[in-house]
């Protein structure tokens, strides 16, 4: 178990971490966890400007609002942020439709944000990591990086691709003190998930409990949501000295979903 002193954690002191998609949900929990261990944090994501300013003030973070579906904007962000020691590619989106009805523009957007953006941020971050001889790349994948569900062709393709990309860069960087790993959660209890419940209740004529147990958690044997803080704790571990020989791995955090 990682130990912290009374004033806060120190295992990541002096490290700069960029966490994409971090103004809410999983990304924010990861950013908070890294900050608690002493890292300097750069947030990225969407949201109300005043709320983001307040969030940055609260946790002591910087912010860059680059559009991650724009290659040029990513390049500008990486240049502005400067060398990062820890890169967490967390930003993502979803669209659900049968493949014959799947809008091409949605396919392109899902692939761009969930997969291609990680390529661009990683490509920019790696040279400085190699020069320092230390770096940590943590990619938020999904249970859908290991298993498929119908009507989610773009998301499943992107997350499978992200897992493969992670393995490849882990091999490339193995002798440079840089690790790359995936965290693959199942359903995580975030406002985004919670807000889906009323519409699903109405659409399926189900109670709240039925939606949670029979729809959202149908694939998770524990029948428990993953908590964002659980993902944050795993990210901290993967960035810690204890994980220096863990690279190219994909960590399931899905209540047993992909064990079946």
Short mmCIF file of C-alpha atoms in Angstrom, two decimals:
data_model
loop_
_atom_site.label_atom_id
_atom_site.label_comp_id
_atom_site.label_asym_id
_atom_site.label_seq_id
_atom_site.Cartn_x
_atom_site.Cartn_y
_atom_site.Cartn_z
CA UNK A 1 0.00 0.00 0.00
CA UNK A 2 1.30 3.48 -0.89
CA UNK A 3 2.18 5.62 2.10
CA UNK A 4 1.81 9.38 2.39
CA UNK A 5 3.01 11.76 5.05
CA UNK A 6 0.64 13.90 7.12
CA UNK A 7 1.06 16.89 4.84
CA UNK A 8 0.07 14.94 1.76
CA UNK A 9 1.67 12.44 -0.59
CA UNK A 10 5.17 12.88 -1.93
CA UNK A 11 5.78 9.94 -4.23
CA UNK A 12 5.05 12.09 -7.30
CA UNK A 13 6.56 15.33 -6.06
CA UNK A 14 8.23 17.25 -8.86
CA UNK A 15 6.30 15.38 -11.58
CA UNK A 16 4.03 17.21 -14.03
CA UNK A 17 0.90 15.33 -15.07
CA UNK A 18 -1.45 16.10 -17.94
CA UNK A 19 -4.85 14.42 -17.60
CA UNK A 20 -7.19 14.75 -20.56
CA UNK A 21 -10.94 14.79 -20.08
CA UNK A 22 -10.39 15.76 -16.46
CA UNK A 23 -12.95 18.45 -15.64
CA UNK A 24 -15.34 15.79 -14.30
CA UNK A 25 -15.80 12.08 -13.72
CA UNK A 26 -12.93 9.61 -13.99
CA UNK A 27 -10.41 12.15 -15.24
CA UNK A 28 -11.04 14.51 -12.35
CA UNK A 29 -10.70 11.67 -9.84
CA UNK A 30 -7.38 10.68 -11.43
CA UNK A 31 -6.17 14.28 -11.34
CA UNK A 32 -7.12 14.61 -7.67
CA UNK A 33 -5.35 11.36 -6.81
CA UNK A 34 -2.14 12.37 -8.59
CA UNK A 35 -2.27 15.81 -6.98
CA UNK A 36 -2.64 14.20 -3.55
CA UNK A 37 0.68 12.45 -4.17
CA UNK A 38 2.49 15.68 -5.00
CA UNK A 39 2.18 15.94 -8.79
CA UNK A 40 1.67 19.24 -10.61
CA UNK A 41 -1.60 18.89 -12.52
CA UNK A 42 -2.76 20.18 -15.89
CA UNK A 43 -6.46 19.64 -16.50
CA UNK A 44 -8.08 19.44 -19.91
CA UNK A 45 -11.73 19.10 -20.82
CA UNK A 46 -15.08 20.71 -21.35
CA UNK A 47 -17.28 22.71 -19.01
CA UNK A 48 -18.33 26.11 -17.78
CA UNK A 49 -15.33 28.46 -17.67
CA UNK A 50 -16.13 29.82 -14.20
CA UNK A 51 -16.62 26.32 -12.82
CA UNK A 52 -13.32 25.20 -14.31
CA UNK A 53 -11.55 28.23 -12.82
CA UNK A 54 -13.02 27.38 -9.43
CA UNK A 55 -11.95 23.75 -9.80
CA UNK A 56 -8.40 24.73 -10.70
CA UNK A 57 -8.25 27.02 -7.67
CA UNK A 58 -9.64 24.29 -5.43
CA UNK A 59 -7.14 21.59 -6.32
CA UNK A 60 -4.26 23.83 -7.38
CA UNK A 61 -4.17 22.90 -11.05
CA UNK A 62 -3.56 24.52 -14.42
CA UNK A 63 -5.99 24.20 -17.32
CA UNK A 64 -5.74 23.89 -21.06
CA UNK A 65 -8.97 23.63 -23.01
CA UNK A 66 -7.58 22.26 -26.28
CA UNK A 67 -10.02 20.48 -28.57
CA UNK A 68 -8.61 16.94 -28.67
CA UNK A 69 -10.25 16.22 -32.01
CA UNK A 70 -8.01 18.86 -33.58
CA UNK A 71 -4.44 17.73 -34.25
CA UNK A 72 -3.18 21.31 -34.37
CA UNK A 73 -4.84 22.19 -31.07
CA UNK A 74 -3.23 19.16 -29.42
CA UNK A 75 0.20 20.22 -30.70
CA UNK A 76 -0.34 23.72 -29.31
CA UNK A 77 -1.45 22.31 -25.96
CA UNK A 78 1.56 20.03 -25.64
CA UNK A 79 3.87 22.90 -26.50
CA UNK A 80 2.17 25.24 -24.02
CA UNK A 81 2.07 22.69 -21.20
CA UNK A 82 5.73 21.83 -21.66
CA UNK A 83 7.39 18.51 -20.88
CA UNK A 84 5.15 16.17 -18.90
CA UNK A 85 6.30 13.27 -16.74
CA UNK A 86 2.87 11.66 -16.55
CA UNK A 87 0.35 11.53 -19.37
CA UNK A 88 -3.14 10.23 -18.70
CA UNK A 89 -5.18 9.83 -21.89
CA UNK A 90 -8.69 9.75 -20.47
CA UNK A 91 -10.90 11.84 -22.76
CA UNK A 92 -13.60 9.91 -24.56
CA UNK A 93 -17.08 9.84 -26.00
CA UNK A 94 -19.71 7.28 -26.95
CA UNK A 95 -22.36 6.84 -29.63
CA UNK A 96 -24.75 3.91 -29.83
CA UNK A 97 -26.36 2.74 -33.09
CA UNK A 98 -26.57 -0.32 -35.36
CA UNK A 99 -23.64 -0.39 -37.74
CA UNK A 100 -25.83 0.17 -40.81
CA UNK A 101 -27.25 3.31 -39.21
CA UNK A 102 -24.04 4.52 -37.59
CA UNK A 103 -23.38 8.08 -38.84
CA UNK A 104 -19.90 8.28 -40.40
CA UNK A 105 -19.29 11.61 -38.68
CA UNK A 106 -19.96 9.95 -35.30
CA UNK A 107 -17.58 7.11 -36.16
CA UNK A 108 -14.89 9.64 -37.03
CA UNK A 109 -15.49 11.64 -33.85
CA UNK A 110 -15.40 8.60 -31.54
CA UNK A 111 -12.19 7.32 -33.12
CA UNK A 112 -10.64 10.79 -33.06
CA UNK A 113 -11.25 11.42 -29.37
CA UNK A 114 -10.89 7.93 -27.93
CA UNK A 115 -7.89 6.77 -29.97
CA UNK A 116 -6.25 9.28 -32.30
CA UNK A 117 -5.95 11.98 -29.64
CA UNK A 118 -3.94 9.55 -27.49
CA UNK A 119 -1.55 9.03 -30.39
CA UNK A 120 -1.00 12.76 -30.79
CA UNK A 121 -0.47 13.49 -27.08
CA UNK A 122 1.81 10.49 -26.67
CA UNK A 123 3.83 11.31 -29.75
CA UNK A 124 4.48 14.79 -28.35
CA UNK A 125 5.20 13.67 -24.77
CA UNK A 126 7.59 10.79 -25.42
CA UNK A 127 10.77 12.66 -26.47
CA UNK A 128 11.04 14.51 -23.14
CA UNK A 129 10.25 11.36 -21.18
CA UNK A 130 12.99 9.47 -22.99
CA UNK A 131 15.44 12.31 -22.42
CA UNK A 132 14.70 12.23 -18.67
CA UNK A 133 14.75 8.45 -18.51
CA UNK A 134 11.39 8.46 -16.71
CA UNK A 135 7.79 8.67 -17.75
CA UNK A 136 4.37 7.19 -17.12
CA UNK A 137 1.62 6.86 -19.73
CA UNK A 138 -1.74 5.70 -18.43
CA UNK A 139 -4.59 5.21 -20.88
CA UNK A 140 -8.19 4.93 -19.76
CA UNK A 141 -9.51 2.10 -21.89
CA UNK A 142 -12.67 0.20 -20.93
CA UNK A 143 -14.06 -3.28 -20.46
CA UNK A 144 -14.82 -2.72 -24.14
CA UNK A 145 -11.10 -2.91 -24.86
CA UNK A 146 -11.43 -6.61 -24.00
CA UNK A 147 -15.01 -7.47 -24.88
CA UNK A 148 -17.65 -6.19 -27.26
CA UNK A 149 -21.26 -5.08 -26.97
CA UNK A 150 -23.71 -4.61 -29.84
CA UNK A 151 -24.37 -1.17 -31.28
CA UNK A 152 -21.07 0.26 -30.02
CA UNK A 153 -18.89 -0.43 -33.05
CA UNK A 154 -16.86 2.78 -32.96
CA UNK A 155 -16.29 2.76 -29.20
CA UNK A 156 -15.30 -0.91 -29.10
CA UNK A 157 -12.98 -0.48 -32.09
CA UNK A 158 -11.37 2.59 -30.51
CA UNK A 159 -10.84 0.97 -27.12
CA UNK A 160 -9.43 -2.22 -28.65
CA UNK A 161 -7.14 0.03 -30.67
CA UNK A 162 -6.08 1.96 -27.58
CA UNK A 163 -5.12 -1.27 -25.83
CA UNK A 164 -3.02 -2.33 -28.82
CA UNK A 165 -1.43 1.11 -29.08
CA UNK A 166 -0.51 0.93 -25.40
CA UNK A 167 1.23 -2.42 -25.83
CA UNK A 168 3.18 -1.14 -28.81
CA UNK A 169 4.52 1.99 -27.11
CA UNK A 170 5.31 -0.04 -23.98
CA UNK A 171 7.65 -2.18 -26.08
CA UNK A 172 9.18 0.84 -27.79
CA UNK A 173 9.87 2.61 -24.49
CA UNK A 174 10.81 -0.38 -22.33
CA UNK A 175 14.51 0.47 -22.20
CA UNK A 176 13.97 4.18 -21.58
CA UNK A 177 12.42 4.17 -18.11
CA UNK A 178 8.96 4.89 -19.53
CA UNK A 179 5.97 2.65 -18.89
CA UNK A 180 2.61 2.53 -20.65
CA UNK A 181 -0.46 0.78 -19.29
CA UNK A 182 -4.26 0.72 -19.63
CA UNK A 183 -6.92 0.83 -16.97
CA UNK A 184 -10.14 -0.77 -18.20
CA UNK A 185 -13.14 0.02 -16.02
CA UNK A 186 -16.64 -1.31 -16.40
CA UNK A 187 -19.51 1.04 -15.56
CA UNK A 188 -18.18 3.84 -13.35
CA UNK A 189 -20.51 5.84 -11.13
CA UNK A 190 -20.24 9.31 -12.64
CA UNK A 191 -22.80 12.07 -13.29
CA UNK A 192 -22.84 10.99 -16.94
CA UNK A 193 -24.00 7.49 -15.99
CA UNK A 194 -26.38 8.70 -13.29
CA UNK A 195 -28.05 11.07 -15.73
CA UNK A 196 -28.84 8.17 -18.09
CA UNK A 197 -31.04 6.46 -15.53
CA UNK A 198 -34.27 8.56 -15.76
CA UNK A 199 -34.41 8.32 -19.56
CA UNK A 200 -33.78 4.58 -19.45
CA UNK A 201 -36.48 4.16 -16.79
CA UNK A 202 -38.97 5.88 -19.07
CA UNK A 203 -37.87 4.19 -22.28
CA UNK A 204 -37.99 0.69 -20.81
CA UNK A 205 -40.78 1.18 -18.25
CA UNK A 206 -38.42 0.09 -15.50
CA UNK A 207 -37.78 1.16 -11.93
CA UNK A 208 -34.51 2.84 -10.97
CA UNK A 209 -33.32 -0.36 -9.31
CA UNK A 210 -34.17 -2.42 -12.40
CA UNK A 211 -32.25 -0.07 -14.66
CA UNK A 212 -29.22 -0.22 -12.41
CA UNK A 213 -29.20 -4.00 -11.88
CA UNK A 214 -30.63 -5.30 -15.15
CA UNK A 215 -29.28 -2.77 -17.64
CA UNK A 216 -26.25 -0.84 -16.40
CA UNK A 217 -24.80 -3.57 -14.20
CA UNK A 218 -26.07 -6.53 -16.19
CA UNK A 219 -22.53 -7.49 -17.20
CA UNK A 220 -20.83 -6.87 -13.84
CA UNK A 221 -21.15 -9.89 -11.54
CA UNK A 222 -20.47 -7.83 -8.41
CA UNK A 223 -23.50 -5.64 -9.22
CA UNK A 224 -21.49 -2.67 -8.01
CA UNK A 225 -20.40 0.40 -9.90
CA UNK A 226 -16.70 1.14 -10.12
CA UNK A 227 -15.98 4.36 -8.24
CA UNK A 228 -13.92 7.11 -9.94
CA UNK A 229 -11.61 7.14 -6.93
CA UNK A 230 -10.80 3.47 -7.58
CA UNK A 231 -9.48 4.40 -11.01
CA UNK A 232 -7.53 7.29 -9.49
CA UNK A 233 -5.88 4.97 -6.99
CA UNK A 234 -4.88 2.56 -9.76
CA UNK A 235 -3.40 5.42 -11.77
CA UNK A 236 -1.32 6.50 -8.78
CA UNK A 237 -0.07 2.95 -8.32
CA UNK A 238 0.95 2.71 -11.98
CA UNK A 239 2.93 5.93 -11.59
CA UNK A 240 4.59 4.82 -8.35
CA UNK A 241 8.01 3.21 -7.87
CA UNK A 242 6.27 -0.08 -7.06
CA UNK A 243 5.07 -0.31 -10.67
CA UNK A 244 8.31 0.41 -12.48
CA UNK A 245 8.32 -3.08 -14.02
CA UNK A 246 4.66 -3.02 -15.02
CA UNK A 247 4.28 -2.00 -18.63
CA UNK A 248 2.17 -3.04 -21.59
CA UNK A 249 -0.57 -4.28 -19.26
CA UNK A 250 -4.32 -3.79 -19.34
CA UNK A 251 -5.88 -3.74 -15.88
CA UNK A 252 -9.51 -4.78 -15.69
CA UNK A 253 -11.57 -2.95 -13.09
CA UNK A 254 -14.99 -4.17 -14.08
CA UNK A 255 -16.53 -6.20 -11.27
CA UNK A 256 -15.76 -9.44 -13.11
CA UNK A 257 -17.37 -8.45 -16.44
CA UNK A 258 -14.53 -9.71 -18.63
CA UNK A 259 -13.88 -12.77 -16.47
CA UNK A 260 -16.92 -14.45 -17.99
#
